[in-house]
Short mmCIF file of C-alpha atoms and ligand atoms in Angstrom, two decimals:
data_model
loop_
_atom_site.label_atom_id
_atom_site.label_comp_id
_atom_site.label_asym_id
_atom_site.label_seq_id
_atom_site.Cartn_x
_atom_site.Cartn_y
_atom_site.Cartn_z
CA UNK L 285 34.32 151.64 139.26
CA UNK L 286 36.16 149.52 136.39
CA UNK L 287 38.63 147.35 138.08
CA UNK L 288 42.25 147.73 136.06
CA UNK L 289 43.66 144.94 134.42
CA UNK L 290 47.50 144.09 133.29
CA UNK L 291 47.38 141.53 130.84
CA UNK L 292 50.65 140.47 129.72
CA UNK L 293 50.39 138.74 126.32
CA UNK L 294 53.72 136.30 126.52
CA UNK L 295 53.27 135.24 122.55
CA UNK L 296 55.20 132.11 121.43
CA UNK L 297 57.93 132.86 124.92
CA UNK L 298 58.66 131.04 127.83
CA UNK L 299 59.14 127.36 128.57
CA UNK L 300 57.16 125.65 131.42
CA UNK L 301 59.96 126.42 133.60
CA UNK L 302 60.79 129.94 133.22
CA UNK L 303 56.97 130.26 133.35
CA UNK L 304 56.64 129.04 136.96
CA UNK L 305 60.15 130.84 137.68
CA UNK L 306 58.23 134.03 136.94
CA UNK L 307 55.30 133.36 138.46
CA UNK L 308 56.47 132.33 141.73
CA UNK L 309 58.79 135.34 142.07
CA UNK L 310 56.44 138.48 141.31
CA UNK L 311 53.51 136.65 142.89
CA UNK L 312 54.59 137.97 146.76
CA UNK L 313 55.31 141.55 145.18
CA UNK L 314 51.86 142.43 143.26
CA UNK L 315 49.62 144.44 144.49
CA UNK L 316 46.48 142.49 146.62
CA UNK L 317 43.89 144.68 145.49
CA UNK L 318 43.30 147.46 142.91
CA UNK L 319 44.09 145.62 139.92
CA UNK L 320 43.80 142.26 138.17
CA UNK L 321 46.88 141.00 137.21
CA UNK L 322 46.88 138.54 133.96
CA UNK L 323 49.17 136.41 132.07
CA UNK L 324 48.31 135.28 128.88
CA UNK L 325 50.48 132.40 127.93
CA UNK L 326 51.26 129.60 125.49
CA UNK L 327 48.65 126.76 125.88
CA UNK L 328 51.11 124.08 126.53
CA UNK L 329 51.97 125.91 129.88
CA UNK L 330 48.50 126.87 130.89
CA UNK L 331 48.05 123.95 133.33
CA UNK L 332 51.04 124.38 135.33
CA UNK L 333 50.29 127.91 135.95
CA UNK L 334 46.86 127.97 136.75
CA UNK L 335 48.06 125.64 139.54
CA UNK L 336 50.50 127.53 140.75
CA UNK L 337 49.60 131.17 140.51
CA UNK L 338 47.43 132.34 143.14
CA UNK L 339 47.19 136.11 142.68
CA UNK L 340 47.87 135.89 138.75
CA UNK L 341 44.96 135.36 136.67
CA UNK L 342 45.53 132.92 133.95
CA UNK L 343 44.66 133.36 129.98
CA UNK L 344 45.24 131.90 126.51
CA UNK L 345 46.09 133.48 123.63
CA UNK L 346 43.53 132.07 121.27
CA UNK L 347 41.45 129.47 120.84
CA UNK L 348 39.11 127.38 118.15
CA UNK L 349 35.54 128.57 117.86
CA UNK L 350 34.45 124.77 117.45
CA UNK L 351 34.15 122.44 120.61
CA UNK L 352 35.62 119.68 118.95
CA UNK L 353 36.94 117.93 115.81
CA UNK L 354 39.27 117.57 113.22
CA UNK L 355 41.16 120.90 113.47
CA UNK L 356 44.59 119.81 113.76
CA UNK L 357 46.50 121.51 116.08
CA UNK L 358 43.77 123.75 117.79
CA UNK L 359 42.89 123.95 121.42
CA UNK L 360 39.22 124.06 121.92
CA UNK L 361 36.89 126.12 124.80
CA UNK L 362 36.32 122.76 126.65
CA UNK L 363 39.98 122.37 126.91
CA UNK L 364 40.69 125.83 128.17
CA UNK L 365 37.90 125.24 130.38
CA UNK L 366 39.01 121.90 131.66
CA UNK L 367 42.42 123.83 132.31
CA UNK L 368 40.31 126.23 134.48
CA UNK L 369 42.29 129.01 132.61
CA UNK L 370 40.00 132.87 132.94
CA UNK L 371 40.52 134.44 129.89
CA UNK L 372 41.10 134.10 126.34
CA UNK L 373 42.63 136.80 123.81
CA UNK L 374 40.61 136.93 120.73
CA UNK L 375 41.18 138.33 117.53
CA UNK L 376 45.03 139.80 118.36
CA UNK L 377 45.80 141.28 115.27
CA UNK L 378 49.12 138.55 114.93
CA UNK L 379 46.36 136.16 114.46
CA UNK L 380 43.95 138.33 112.23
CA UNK L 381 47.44 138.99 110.16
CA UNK L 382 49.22 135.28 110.00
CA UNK L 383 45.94 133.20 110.24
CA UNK L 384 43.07 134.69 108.14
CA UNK L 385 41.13 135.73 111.27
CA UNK L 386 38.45 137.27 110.18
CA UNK L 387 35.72 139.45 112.57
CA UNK L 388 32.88 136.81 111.70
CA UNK L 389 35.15 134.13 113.27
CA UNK L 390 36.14 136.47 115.90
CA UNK L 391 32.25 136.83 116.28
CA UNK L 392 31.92 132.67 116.84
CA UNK L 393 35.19 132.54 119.27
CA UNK L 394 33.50 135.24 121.65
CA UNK L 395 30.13 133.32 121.65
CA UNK L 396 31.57 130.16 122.44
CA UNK L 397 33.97 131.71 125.29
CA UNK L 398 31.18 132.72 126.70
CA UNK L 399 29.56 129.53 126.49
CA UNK L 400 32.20 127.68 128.46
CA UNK L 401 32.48 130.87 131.02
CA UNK L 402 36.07 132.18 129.57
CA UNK L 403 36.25 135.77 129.66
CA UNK L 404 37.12 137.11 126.02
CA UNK L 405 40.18 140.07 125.74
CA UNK L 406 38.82 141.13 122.10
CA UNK L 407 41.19 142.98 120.47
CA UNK L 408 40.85 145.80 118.48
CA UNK L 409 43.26 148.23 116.28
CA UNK L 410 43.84 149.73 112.45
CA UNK L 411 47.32 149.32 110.49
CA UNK L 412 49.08 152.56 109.90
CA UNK L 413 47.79 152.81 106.43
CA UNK L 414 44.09 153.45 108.16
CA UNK L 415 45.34 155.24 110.80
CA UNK L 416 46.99 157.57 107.95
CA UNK L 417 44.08 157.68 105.94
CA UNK L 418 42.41 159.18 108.70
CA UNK L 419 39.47 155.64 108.89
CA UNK L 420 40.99 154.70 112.66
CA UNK L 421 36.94 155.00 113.39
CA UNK L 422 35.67 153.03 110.34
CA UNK L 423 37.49 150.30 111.44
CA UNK L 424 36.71 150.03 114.46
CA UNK L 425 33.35 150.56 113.77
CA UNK L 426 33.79 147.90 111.81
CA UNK L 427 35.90 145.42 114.03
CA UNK L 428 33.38 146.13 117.37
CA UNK L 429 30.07 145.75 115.33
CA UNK L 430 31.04 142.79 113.53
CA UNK L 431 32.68 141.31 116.73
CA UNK L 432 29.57 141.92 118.54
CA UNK L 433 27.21 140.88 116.40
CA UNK L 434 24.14 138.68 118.14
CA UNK L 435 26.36 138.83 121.01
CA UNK L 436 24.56 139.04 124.58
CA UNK L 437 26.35 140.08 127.36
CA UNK L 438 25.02 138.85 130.64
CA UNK L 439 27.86 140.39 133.12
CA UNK L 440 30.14 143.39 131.49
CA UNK L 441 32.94 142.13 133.99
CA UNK L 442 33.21 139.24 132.00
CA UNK L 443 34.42 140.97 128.62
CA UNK L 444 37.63 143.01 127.92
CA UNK L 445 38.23 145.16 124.77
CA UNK L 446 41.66 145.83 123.87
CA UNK L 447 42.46 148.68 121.51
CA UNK L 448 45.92 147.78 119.91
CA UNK L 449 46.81 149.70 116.75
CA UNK L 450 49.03 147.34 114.96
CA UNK L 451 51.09 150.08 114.09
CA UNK L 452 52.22 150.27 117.47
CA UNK L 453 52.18 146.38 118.34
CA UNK L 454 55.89 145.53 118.91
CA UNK L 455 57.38 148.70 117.55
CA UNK L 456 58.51 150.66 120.76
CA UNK L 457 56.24 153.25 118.76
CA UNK L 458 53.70 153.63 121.38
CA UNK L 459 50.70 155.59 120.81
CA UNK L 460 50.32 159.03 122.30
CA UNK L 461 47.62 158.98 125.70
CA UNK L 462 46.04 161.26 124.03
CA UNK L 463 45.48 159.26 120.94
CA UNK L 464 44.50 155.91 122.51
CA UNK L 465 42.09 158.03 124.78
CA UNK L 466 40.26 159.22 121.63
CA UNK L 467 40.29 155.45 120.40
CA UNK L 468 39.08 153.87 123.60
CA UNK L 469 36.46 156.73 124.17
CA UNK L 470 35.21 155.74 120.82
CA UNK L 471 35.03 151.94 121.29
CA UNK L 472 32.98 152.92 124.60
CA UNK L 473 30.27 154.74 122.59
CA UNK L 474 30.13 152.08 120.16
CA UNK L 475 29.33 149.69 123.04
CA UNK L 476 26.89 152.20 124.36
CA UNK L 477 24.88 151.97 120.76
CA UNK L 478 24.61 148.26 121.12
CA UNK L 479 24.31 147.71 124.44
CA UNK L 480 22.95 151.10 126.62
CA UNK L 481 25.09 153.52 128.06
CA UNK L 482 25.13 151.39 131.50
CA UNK L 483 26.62 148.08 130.03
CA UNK L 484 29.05 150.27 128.52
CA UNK L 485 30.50 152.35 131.60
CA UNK L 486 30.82 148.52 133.31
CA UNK L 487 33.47 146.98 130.30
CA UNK L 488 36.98 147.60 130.73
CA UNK L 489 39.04 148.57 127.88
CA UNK L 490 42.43 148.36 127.91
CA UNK L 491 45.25 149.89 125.48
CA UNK L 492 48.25 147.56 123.82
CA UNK L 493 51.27 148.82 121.75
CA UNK L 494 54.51 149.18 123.46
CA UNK L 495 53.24 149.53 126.30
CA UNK L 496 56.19 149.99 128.88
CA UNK L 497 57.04 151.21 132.28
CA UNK L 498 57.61 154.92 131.59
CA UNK L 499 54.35 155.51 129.58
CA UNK L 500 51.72 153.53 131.65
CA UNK L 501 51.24 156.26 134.23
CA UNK L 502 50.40 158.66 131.37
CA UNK L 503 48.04 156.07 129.67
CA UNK L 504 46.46 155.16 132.90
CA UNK L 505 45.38 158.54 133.88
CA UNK L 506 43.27 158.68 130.95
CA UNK L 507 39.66 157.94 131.74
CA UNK L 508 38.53 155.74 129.23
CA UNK L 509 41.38 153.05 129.51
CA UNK L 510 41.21 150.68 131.94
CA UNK L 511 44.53 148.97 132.06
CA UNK L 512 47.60 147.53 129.33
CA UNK L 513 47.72 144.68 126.92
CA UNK L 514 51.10 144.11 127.20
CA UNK L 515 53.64 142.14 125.27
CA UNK L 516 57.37 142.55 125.19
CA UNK L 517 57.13 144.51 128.86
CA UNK L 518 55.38 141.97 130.74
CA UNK L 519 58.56 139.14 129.77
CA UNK L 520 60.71 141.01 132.39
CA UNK L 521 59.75 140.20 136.15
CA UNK L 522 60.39 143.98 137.30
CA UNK L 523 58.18 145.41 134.56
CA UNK L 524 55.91 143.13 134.90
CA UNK L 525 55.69 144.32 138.55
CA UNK L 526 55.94 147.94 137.91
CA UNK L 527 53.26 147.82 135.04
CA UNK L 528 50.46 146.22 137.68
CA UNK L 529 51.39 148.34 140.30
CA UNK L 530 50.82 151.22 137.98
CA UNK L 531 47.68 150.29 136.62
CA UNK L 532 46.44 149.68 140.46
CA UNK L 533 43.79 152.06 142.18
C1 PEP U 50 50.67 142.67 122.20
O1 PEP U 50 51.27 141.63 122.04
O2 PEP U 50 49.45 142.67 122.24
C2 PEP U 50 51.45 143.90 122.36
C3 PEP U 50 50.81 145.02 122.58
O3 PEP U 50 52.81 143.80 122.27
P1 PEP U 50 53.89 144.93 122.69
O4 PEP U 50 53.52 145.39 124.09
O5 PEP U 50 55.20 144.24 122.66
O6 PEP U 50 53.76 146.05 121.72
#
């Protein structure tokens, strides 16, 4: 059985303080067992809550696909390793739109987060336009091949998709269950052409796009998502708590 996952995305929110404020007040009320609770937050804080959370997993948002060097401003895998931190969001489509991300680079971030044992949340999702046009599946088709590309995955614990239409990224526009089903059922057959039906049934995928208290329960009972990427919602201490003990089984 896939093993749920909350990941709360925090974006460019929080200082060090309110980060340990929130951390050491849901801590006693999430759930032991049944789900993986994970806060991805802004690298400067990364430190102070991977040594204070003890039931929180920690993750960064991004990270540089070289190991070293002149790239002003970037935070490289050996740093988020040195941090200890678990995971890393790739390719969040604020990144993909603001930065240039492109999949090829996407394609060198998971290969190196692999190489320094982070666990990669890859995410996923079309723009409205697509999603109008009726090419949701060309592009991810696109997004998951390219992403995946040369890629070898030793344990399929160690990898997290997250399908996030950008459409409904921020929004409060939320897509349907039944439409993020379809999406996330589709991303699992992809990974079944590239790497075998087992590997596949093993990855979790989660959905992200408004995700919020009253609509997890729907979204969770649907059998090809695995758990939330979640921004806005996982800012508040009671939602945050609500979301993981929804997504626990
Ligand atoms: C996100 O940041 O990945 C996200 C899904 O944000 P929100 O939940 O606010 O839509």
């Amino acid at each position: 059985m896939r093993k749920p996952i909350l990941a709360g995305n925090w974006k460019m929110n929080k200082t060090r303080d309110e980060a340990i404020h929130f951390a050491l007040s849901v801590e006693p009320k999430l759930p032991k067992e049944g789900v993986e609770a994970v806060i991805c937050a802004p690298a400067i804080i990364l430190r102070d809550l991977v040594k204070r959370c003890e039931v929180i997993h920690v993750g960064a948002q991004n990270m540089n696909e070289n190991v070293s060097g002149a790239y002003t401003g970037e935070i490289s895998p050996v740093m988020l390793k040195d941090t200890k931190v678990e995971y890393v969001i790739l390719g969040h489509s604020e990144r993909r739109a603001y930065y240039n991300e492109t999949d090829e680079k996407i394609n060198q971030k998971i290969v190196r987060a692999f190489e320094y044992d982070l666990k990669p949340i890859v995410c996923v999702g079309e723009v409205l336009a697509e999603r109008e046009a009726n090419k949701t599946n060309d592009v991810l088709k696109t997004q998951v091949t390219n992403a995946f590309k040369g890629v070898e995955i030793a344990n399929p614990d160690n990898i997290v998709i997250a399908y996030e239409p950008v459409w409904a990224i921020g929004t409060g526009k939320s897509a349907t269950s039944a439409q993020a089903e379809e999406a996330c059922k589709y991303i699992r057959d992809l990974l079944a052409g590239i790497y075998g039906e087992d590997v596949a049934q093993k990855i979790r995928i989660l959905y992200g796009g408004s995700v919020n208290t009253k609509n997890i329960a729907e979204l969770m009972s649907m059998p090809n998502i695995d758990g939330g990427l979640v921004g806005g919602a996982s800012l508040k201490e009671d939602d945050y708590i609500t979301l993981c003990n929804a997504c626990a089984k």
